PDB file of C-alpha atoms in Angstrom:
ATOM      1  CA  ALA A   1     -53.975 -31.732  21.538  1.00 33.00           C
ATOM      2  CA  PRO A   2     -49.918 -32.667  24.038  1.00 36.00           C
ATOM      3  CA  LEU A   3     -46.955 -32.997  22.129  1.00 35.00           C
ATOM      4  CA  ARG A   4     -45.657 -35.978  23.046  1.00 33.00           C
ATOM      5  CA  VAL A   5     -41.909 -37.001  22.474  1.00 33.00           C
ATOM      6  CA  PRO A   6     -39.845 -39.959  22.924  1.00 32.00           C
ATOM      7  CA  ALA A   7     -38.395 -41.123  26.442  1.00 33.00           C
ATOM      8  CA  ARG A   8     -34.816 -41.506  24.754  1.00 31.00           C
ATOM      9  CA  ALA A   9     -34.541 -37.877  24.923  1.00 34.00           C
ATOM     10  CA  TYR A  10     -34.160 -37.540  28.440  1.00 34.00           C
ATOM     11  CA  PRO A  11     -31.776 -38.457  30.857  1.00 37.00           C
ATOM     12  CA  PRO A  12     -31.522 -41.885  33.005  1.00 36.00           C
ATOM     13  CA  THR A  13     -32.715 -40.940  36.637  1.00 38.00           C
ATOM     14  CA  HIS A  14     -31.806 -42.002  40.097  1.00 35.00           C
ATOM     15  CA  ALA A  15     -34.423 -41.582  42.018  1.00 35.00           C
ATOM     16  CA  PRO A  16     -36.457 -44.842  44.483  1.00 34.00           C
ATOM     17  CA  GLU A  17     -37.182 -47.613  43.270  1.00 37.00           C
ATOM     18  CA  PRO A  18     -40.390 -47.225  41.546  1.00 34.00           C
ATOM     19  CA  SER A  19     -42.476 -49.821  44.183  1.00 34.00           C
ATOM     20  CA  ARG A  20     -41.875 -47.276  47.142  1.00 34.00           C
ATOM     21  CA  LEU A  21     -42.982 -44.412  44.760  1.00 34.00           C
ATOM     22  CA  LEU A  22     -46.180 -46.327  43.222  1.00 36.00           C
ATOM     23  CA  GLU A  23     -49.343 -46.553  45.228  1.00 37.00           C
ATOM     24  CA  PRO A  24     -53.260 -46.186  43.459  1.00 35.00           C
ATOM     25  CA  MET A  25     -53.645 -42.859  41.891  1.00 35.00           C
ATOM     26  CA  SER A  26     -56.724 -42.481  44.241  1.00 35.00           C
ATOM     27  CA  ARG A  27     -54.204 -41.764  47.023  1.00 37.00           C
ATOM     28  CA  ARG A  28     -51.814 -39.970  44.379  1.00 47.00           C
ATOM     29  CA  ASP A  29     -51.906 -36.773  46.626  1.00 50.00           C
ATOM     30  CA  PHE A  30     -49.188 -33.914  46.227  1.00 47.00           C
ATOM     31  CA  CYS A  31     -48.190 -33.611  49.813  1.00 51.00           C
ATOM     32  CA  SER A  32     -48.427 -37.669  51.191  1.00 49.00           C
ATOM     33  CA  PRO A  33     -45.107 -38.662  51.850  1.00 47.00           C
ATOM     34  CA  GLN A  34     -44.694 -40.567  48.995  1.00 53.00           C
ATOM     35  CA  GLY A  35     -45.189 -37.269  46.431  1.00 50.00           C
ATOM     36  CA  LEU A  36     -42.506 -35.101  48.758  1.00 51.00           C
ATOM     37  CA  LEU A  37     -39.889 -38.410  48.361  1.00 52.00           C
ATOM     38  CA  HIS A  38     -40.616 -38.191  44.859  1.00 53.00           C
ATOM     39  CA  ARG A  39     -40.031 -34.428  44.813  1.00 55.00           C
ATOM     40  CA  GLN A  40     -36.720 -34.982  46.426  1.00 57.00           C
ATOM     41  CA  ALA A  41     -35.202 -37.490  44.275  1.00 59.00           C
ATOM     42  CA  VAL A  42     -35.975 -35.078  41.354  1.00 62.00           C
ATOM     43  CA  GLU A  43     -34.498 -32.427  42.888  1.00 59.00           C
ATOM     44  CA  GLU A  44     -31.416 -34.629  44.255  1.00 60.00           C
ATOM     45  CA  LEU A  45     -31.155 -36.129  40.587  1.00 59.00           C
ATOM     46  CA  PHE A  46     -30.673 -32.791  38.689  1.00 60.00           C
ATOM     47  CA  ASP A  47     -28.776 -31.156  40.907  1.00 59.00           C
ATOM     48  CA  ASP A  48     -25.899 -33.997  40.930  1.00 59.00           C
ATOM     49  CA  TYR A  49     -26.352 -33.783  36.595  1.00 51.00           C
ATOM     50  CA  ALA A  50     -26.706 -29.832  36.314  1.00 55.00           C
ATOM     51  CA  GLU A  51     -22.896 -29.569  35.150  1.00 62.00           C
ATOM     52  CA  GLN A  52     -23.219 -32.334  32.385  1.00 62.00           C
ATOM     53  CA  PHE A  53     -27.393 -32.197  31.632  1.00 56.00           C
ATOM     54  CA  GLU A  54     -26.598 -30.040  27.950  1.00 56.00           C
ATOM     55  CA  GLU A  55     -23.442 -31.622  26.892  1.00 61.00           C
ATOM     56  CA  HIS A  56     -25.428 -34.722  27.309  1.00 54.00           C
ATOM     57  CA  LEU A  57     -29.244 -34.211  25.955  1.00 57.00           C
ATOM     58  CA  VAL A  58     -27.777 -31.904  23.432  1.00 55.00           C
ATOM     59  CA  GLY A  59     -24.424 -33.282  21.941  1.00 57.00           C
ATOM     60  CA  GLY A  60     -25.164 -36.744  23.134  1.00 50.00           C
ATOM     61  CA  LEU A  61     -28.755 -37.540  22.606  1.00 50.00           C
ATOM     62  CA  GLN A  62     -29.932 -35.017  19.874  1.00 56.00           C
ATOM     63  CA  TYR A  63     -32.327 -33.122  22.228  1.00 65.00           C
ATOM     64  CA  ARG A  64     -35.534 -31.567  20.149  1.00 69.00           C
ATOM     65  CA  GLY A  65     -37.296 -30.089  23.298  1.00 70.00           C
ATOM     66  CA  PRO A  66     -36.269 -26.205  22.496  1.00 78.00           C
ATOM     67  CA  GLU A  67     -37.453 -26.992  18.603  1.00 80.00           C
ATOM     68  CA  ILE A  68     -40.410 -28.703  19.812  1.00 81.00           C
ATOM     69  CA  VAL A  69     -41.335 -25.623  21.902  1.00 80.00           C
ATOM     70  CA  ALA A  70     -40.189 -23.212  19.580  1.00 81.00           C
ATOM     71  CA  GLN A  71     -42.806 -25.040  16.925  1.00 84.00           C
ATOM     72  CA  LEU A  72     -45.420 -25.585  19.435  1.00 80.00           C
ATOM     73  CA  ILE A  73     -45.218 -21.436  20.342  1.00 79.00           C
ATOM     74  CA  SER A  74     -45.301 -20.349  16.649  1.00 80.00           C
ATOM     75  CA  GLU A  75     -48.734 -22.387  16.079  1.00 80.00           C
ATOM     76  CA  VAL A  76     -50.089 -20.278  19.242  1.00 72.00           C
ATOM     77  CA  LEU A  77     -48.900 -16.915  18.107  1.00 71.00           C
ATOM     78  CA  ALA A  78     -49.196 -17.447  14.338  1.00 62.00           C
ATOM     79  CA  PRO A  79     -53.802 -18.201  14.452  1.00 65.00           C
ATOM     80  CA  GLN A  80     -53.364 -15.040  16.234  1.00 65.00           C
ATOM     81  CA  GLY A  81     -51.351 -12.457  13.983  1.00 62.00           C
ATOM     82  CA  GLN A  82     -49.181 -11.706  17.423  1.00 70.00           C
ATOM     83  CA  ASP A  83     -45.212 -11.599  17.791  1.00 73.00           C
ATOM     84  CA  ASP A  84     -45.685 -11.179  21.820  1.00 83.00           C
ATOM     85  CA  LEU A  85     -46.264 -13.602  24.499  1.00 88.00           C
ATOM     86  CA  GLY A  86     -46.425 -11.345  26.875  1.00 92.00           C
ATOM     87  CA  PHE A  87     -46.315 -12.739  30.533  1.00 96.00           C
ATOM     88  CA  VAL A  88     -44.658 -16.121  30.347  1.00 96.00           C
ATOM     89  CA  VAL A  89     -44.192 -18.553  33.378  1.00 97.00           C
ATOM     90  CA  GLU A  90     -41.783 -21.339  32.592  1.00 96.00           C
ATOM     91  CA  LEU A  91     -41.866 -24.852  34.321  1.00 96.00           C
ATOM     92  CA  GLY A  92     -39.485 -27.103  35.239  1.00 91.00           C
ATOM     93  CA  CYS A  93     -36.950 -25.066  32.980  1.00 92.00           C
ATOM     94  CA  GLY A  94     -33.373 -26.200  34.481  1.00 88.00           C
ATOM     95  CA  THR A  95     -30.618 -25.089  32.306  1.00 89.00           C
ATOM     96  CA  GLY A  96     -32.893 -21.971  30.352  1.00 89.00           C
ATOM     97  CA  LEU A  97     -32.624 -24.390  26.938  1.00 86.00           C
ATOM     98  CA  CYS A  98     -36.486 -23.788  26.088  1.00 88.00           C
ATOM     99  CA  ALA A  99     -36.392 -20.686  27.110  1.00 92.00           C
ATOM    100  CA  ILE A 100     -33.920 -19.611  24.500  1.00 90.00           C
ATOM    101  CA  PRO A 101     -36.260 -19.580  21.231  1.00 88.00           C
ATOM    102  CA  VAL A 102     -38.879 -17.707  24.241  1.00 91.00           C
ATOM    103  CA  ARG A 103     -37.425 -14.715  25.305  1.00 92.00           C
ATOM    104  CA  PRO A 104     -37.779 -13.266  22.435  1.00 90.00           C
ATOM    105  CA  PHE A 105     -41.649 -13.692  22.425  1.00 88.00           C
ATOM    106  CA  ALA A 106     -41.561 -13.082  26.180  1.00 92.00           C
ATOM    107  CA  SER A 107     -42.425  -9.804  27.726  1.00 94.00           C
ATOM    108  CA  ARG A 108     -41.438 -11.209  31.058  1.00 97.00           C
ATOM    109  CA  LEU A 109     -39.875 -14.379  31.394  1.00 97.00           C
ATOM    110  CA  VAL A 110     -39.864 -16.402  35.088  1.00 98.00           C
ATOM    111  CA  GLY A 111     -38.293 -19.857  35.468  1.00 97.00           C
ATOM    112  CA  ILE A 112     -39.290 -22.008  38.070  1.00 96.00           C
ATOM    113  CA  ASP A 113     -37.183 -25.563  38.953  1.00 92.00           C
ATOM    114  CA  VAL A 114     -36.844 -27.538  42.383  1.00 88.00           C
ATOM    115  CA  SER A 115     -32.972 -27.822  41.407  1.00 89.00           C
ATOM    116  CA  GLU A 116     -30.623 -25.220  42.430  1.00 89.00           C
ATOM    117  CA  GLY A 117     -27.681 -26.482  40.738  1.00 88.00           C
ATOM    118  CA  MET A 118     -29.734 -26.328  37.478  1.00 87.00           C
ATOM    119  CA  LEU A 119     -31.150 -22.637  38.078  1.00 94.00           C
ATOM    120  CA  ASP A 120     -27.547 -21.509  38.699  1.00 92.00           C
ATOM    121  CA  ILE A 121     -26.779 -22.735  34.984  1.00 91.00           C
ATOM    122  CA  ALA A 122     -29.493 -21.104  33.635  1.00 94.00           C
ATOM    123  CA  ARG A 123     -28.665 -17.651  36.145  1.00 94.00           C
ATOM    124  CA  ALA A 124     -25.336 -17.128  34.135  1.00 94.00           C
ATOM    125  CA  LYS A 125     -27.285 -17.039  30.757  1.00 95.00           C
ATOM    126  CA  GLY A 126     -27.710 -13.692  28.681  1.00 96.00           C
ATOM    127  CA  ALA A 127     -30.748 -12.881  27.184  1.00 94.00           C
ATOM    128  CA  ASP A 128     -29.334 -14.625  23.803  1.00 93.00           C
ATOM    129  CA  GLY A 129     -28.966 -17.966  25.901  1.00 91.00           C
ATOM    130  CA  VAL A 130     -25.197 -17.541  25.990  1.00 91.00           C
ATOM    131  CA  PRO A 131     -23.048 -17.511  29.300  1.00 91.00           C
ATOM    132  CA  GLY A 132     -21.573 -14.683  30.275  1.00 92.00           C
ATOM    133  CA  SER A 133     -23.606 -12.647  27.777  1.00 95.00           C
ATOM    134  CA  ASP A 134     -25.832  -9.278  28.311  1.00 95.00           C
ATOM    135  CA  GLY A 135     -28.585  -9.129  29.703  1.00 94.00           C
ATOM    136  CA  ASN A 136     -30.281 -12.057  31.373  1.00 96.00           C
ATOM    137  CA  LEU A 137     -32.533 -14.898  29.764  1.00 97.00           C
ATOM    138  CA  TYR A 138     -34.795 -14.880  32.947  1.00 97.00           C
ATOM    139  CA  ASP A 139     -36.472 -11.988  34.713  1.00 97.00           C
ATOM    140  CA  GLU A 140     -36.698 -14.122  37.652  1.00 97.00           C
ATOM    141  CA  LEU A 141     -35.591 -17.720  38.947  1.00 97.00           C
ATOM    142  CA  LEU A 142     -37.695 -19.503  41.946  1.00 97.00           C
ATOM    143  CA  HIS A 143     -36.377 -21.951  43.380  1.00 94.00           C
ATOM    144  CA  MET A 144     -39.312 -24.492  43.869  1.00 90.00           C
ATOM    145  CA  ASP A 145     -42.024 -26.608  43.266  1.00 89.00           C
ATOM    146  CA  ALA A 146     -43.663 -25.676  39.996  1.00 91.00           C
ATOM    147  CA  ALA A 147     -47.176 -26.227  41.541  1.00 91.00           C
ATOM    148  CA  VAL A 148     -45.489 -23.596  44.562  1.00 92.00           C
ATOM    149  CA  GLY A 149     -43.985 -21.081  42.160  1.00 95.00           C
ATOM    150  CA  LEU A 150     -47.155 -20.687  39.960  1.00 96.00           C
ATOM    151  CA  ALA A 151     -49.088 -19.462  43.251  1.00 95.00           C
ATOM    152  CA  LYS A 152     -46.414 -16.951  43.497  1.00 95.00           C
ATOM    153  CA  GLN A 153     -47.496 -15.389  40.500  1.00 97.00           C
ATOM    154  CA  GLU A 154     -50.874 -13.221  40.856  1.00 96.00           C
ATOM    155  CA  SER A 155     -53.738 -15.244  39.946  1.00 96.00           C
ATOM    156  CA  GLY A 156     -54.816 -14.470  36.629  1.00 97.00           C
ATOM    157  CA  SER A 157     -51.782 -12.778  35.583  1.00 97.00           C
ATOM    158  CA  VAL A 158     -49.606 -15.073  33.449  1.00 97.00           C
ATOM    159  CA  ASP A 159     -50.592 -15.063  29.486  1.00 94.00           C
ATOM    160  CA  HIS A 160     -48.211 -18.201  28.594  1.00 93.00           C
ATOM    161  CA  ILE A 161     -47.222 -21.398  30.266  1.00 95.00           C
ATOM    162  CA  VAL A 162     -44.074 -24.255  29.344  1.00 93.00           C
ATOM    163  CA  ALA A 163     -43.801 -26.727  30.790  1.00 91.00           C
ATOM    164  CA  GLY A 164     -41.033 -28.664  28.242  1.00 84.00           C
ATOM    165  CA  ASP A 165     -40.084 -32.256  29.550  1.00 82.00           C
ATOM    166  CA  MET A 166     -41.117 -31.280  32.921  1.00 86.00           C
ATOM    167  CA  PHE A 167     -44.447 -33.729  33.157  1.00 88.00           C
ATOM    168  CA  ILE A 168     -42.918 -36.557  32.953  1.00 84.00           C
ATOM    169  CA  TYR A 169     -41.212 -36.220  36.522  1.00 80.00           C
ATOM    170  CA  VAL A 170     -44.485 -34.456  37.994  1.00 79.00           C
ATOM    171  CA  TRP A 171     -45.885 -36.853  40.766  1.00 67.00           C
ATOM    172  CA  SER A 172     -49.293 -35.139  40.618  1.00 76.00           C
ATOM    173  CA  VAL A 173     -50.450 -33.689  36.827  1.00 86.00           C
ATOM    174  CA  GLU A 174     -53.782 -32.623  38.701  1.00 87.00           C
ATOM    175  CA  HIS A 175     -52.015 -30.749  41.287  1.00 86.00           C
ATOM    176  CA  VAL A 176     -50.290 -28.569  38.289  1.00 91.00           C
ATOM    177  CA  PHE A 177     -52.630 -28.447  36.076  1.00 93.00           C
ATOM    178  CA  GLN A 178     -54.878 -26.742  38.696  1.00 93.00           C
ATOM    179  CA  ALA A 179     -52.199 -23.923  39.632  1.00 95.00           C
ATOM    180  CA  CYS A 180     -52.068 -23.386  35.837  1.00 96.00           C
ATOM    181  CA  ALA A 181     -55.526 -22.868  35.742  1.00 95.00           C
ATOM    182  CA  LYS A 182     -55.280 -20.209  38.658  1.00 96.00           C
ATOM    183  CA  ALA A 183     -52.001 -18.511  37.434  1.00 97.00           C
ATOM    184  CA  LEU A 184     -53.562 -17.903  33.495  1.00 97.00           C
ATOM    185  CA  LYS A 185     -55.687 -15.171  32.058  1.00 96.00           C
ATOM    186  CA  PRO A 186     -58.462 -15.861  30.742  1.00 94.00           C
ATOM    187  CA  GLY A 187     -57.729 -17.215  27.415  1.00 89.00           C
ATOM    188  CA  GLY A 188     -54.274 -17.280  28.494  1.00 91.00           C
ATOM    189  CA  THR A 189     -52.344 -20.992  27.012  1.00 90.00           C
ATOM    190  CA  LEU A 190     -49.978 -23.716  28.797  1.00 91.00           C
ATOM    191  CA  THR A 191     -47.641 -25.397  26.037  1.00 89.00           C
ATOM    192  CA  PHE A 192     -46.164 -28.869  27.313  1.00 88.00           C
ATOM    193  CA  THR A 193     -44.623 -32.086  26.416  1.00 85.00           C
ATOM    194  CA  THR A 194     -45.730 -35.541  27.735  1.00 85.00           C
ATOM    195  CA  GLU A 195     -43.903 -39.124  27.306  1.00 84.00           C
ATOM    196  CA  ALA A 196     -45.352 -41.269  24.862  1.00 80.00           C
ATOM    197  CA  MET A 197     -47.837 -43.507  25.995  1.00 83.00           C
ATOM    198  CA  GLU A 198     -50.165 -46.041  23.544  1.00 81.00           C
ATOM    199  CA  GLU A 199     -54.343 -45.817  24.955  1.00 78.00           C
ATOM    200  CA  GLY A 200     -54.867 -48.858  26.737  1.00 79.00           C
ATOM    201  CA  GLU A 201     -51.852 -49.841  28.062  1.00 84.00           C
ATOM    202  CA  SER A 202     -52.064 -48.976  31.373  1.00 83.00           C
ATOM    203  CA  GLU A 203     -55.910 -48.423  32.708  1.00 83.00           C
ATOM    204  CA  GLU A 204     -55.066 -45.714  34.777  1.00 83.00           C
ATOM    205  CA  GLY A 205     -53.978 -43.748  31.572  1.00 84.00           C
ATOM    206  CA  TRP A 206     -50.386 -43.392  33.283  1.00 85.00           C
ATOM    207  CA  ILE A 207     -47.554 -45.067  34.178  1.00 86.00           C
ATOM    208  CA  GLU A 208     -44.269 -45.395  35.743  1.00 83.00           C
ATOM    209  CA  ARG A 209     -41.934 -46.498  33.487  1.00 83.00           C
ATOM    210  CA  GLU A 210     -38.137 -48.825  34.224  1.00 82.00           C
ATOM    211  CA  SER A 211     -36.633 -45.380  33.698  1.00 75.00           C
ATOM    212  CA  GLU A 212     -38.672 -43.842  37.020  1.00 75.00           C
ATOM    213  CA  ARG A 213     -40.243 -41.646  34.723  1.00 81.00           C
ATOM    214  CA  PHE A 214     -44.133 -41.078  34.278  1.00 85.00           C
ATOM    215  CA  ALA A 215     -46.099 -41.661  31.139  1.00 89.00           C
ATOM    216  CA  HIS A 216     -49.711 -40.654  30.417  1.00 87.00           C
ATOM    217  CA  SER A 217     -51.939 -41.163  27.625  1.00 87.00           C
ATOM    218  CA  GLN A 218     -52.952 -38.091  25.704  1.00 87.00           C
ATOM    219  CA  ALA A 219     -56.571 -39.670  27.128  1.00 87.00           C
ATOM    220  CA  TYR A 220     -56.047 -39.164  30.311  1.00 86.00           C
ATOM    221  CA  ILE A 221     -54.358 -35.615  29.707  1.00 88.00           C
ATOM    222  CA  LEU A 222     -57.174 -34.047  28.095  1.00 87.00           C
ATOM    223  CA  GLU A 223     -59.661 -35.569  31.026  1.00 87.00           C
ATOM    224  CA  ALA A 224     -56.936 -33.858  33.597  1.00 85.00           C
ATOM    225  CA  CYS A 225     -56.915 -30.649  31.959  1.00 81.00           C
TER     226      CYS A 225
END
């Protein structure tokens, strides 16, 4: 089941007002004007926020995303007796916080993010996640939407996908899940987090909160998968 992370782990947004973005689920098309507007708002938010991102989350909010991802990764590897995740793609990779526990287990690690500002910080990090140290945290970084970046990978080539704290900013989770299914090998796995939402809190199974982040019920996520 998807792991749900408390909302306080995330930064405030400056995206357009919810009334400008919300419309019936049947019309929540990834390529709709509202969907493209939402993507642009997220990109601008994190470009502006990039320099303060890690200090705010790790220092100010005691952010636990990387710790949670590491725990989930161990739960994927342990039953199989493996110590290698193979080819890994990280969606919404940001500055690379969640890549640090993943890097030792990935034979190839590709990061995808809509914010060039966040990618610039990730690009400066070495294999150990420290800026300026030896090696590279990622083998490749792609400045593009998650679904578009996944489409750049050979179909059925990816062993594992990580999406830590990304779906709270995604306009159409169904679109991303479809892209994941196409990119993953048979038996491939997807590790991700979502923002907590109680069953019955919304008839649609999702809600855009006052923070302008999306939360999804577990039942909705499972159906979308």
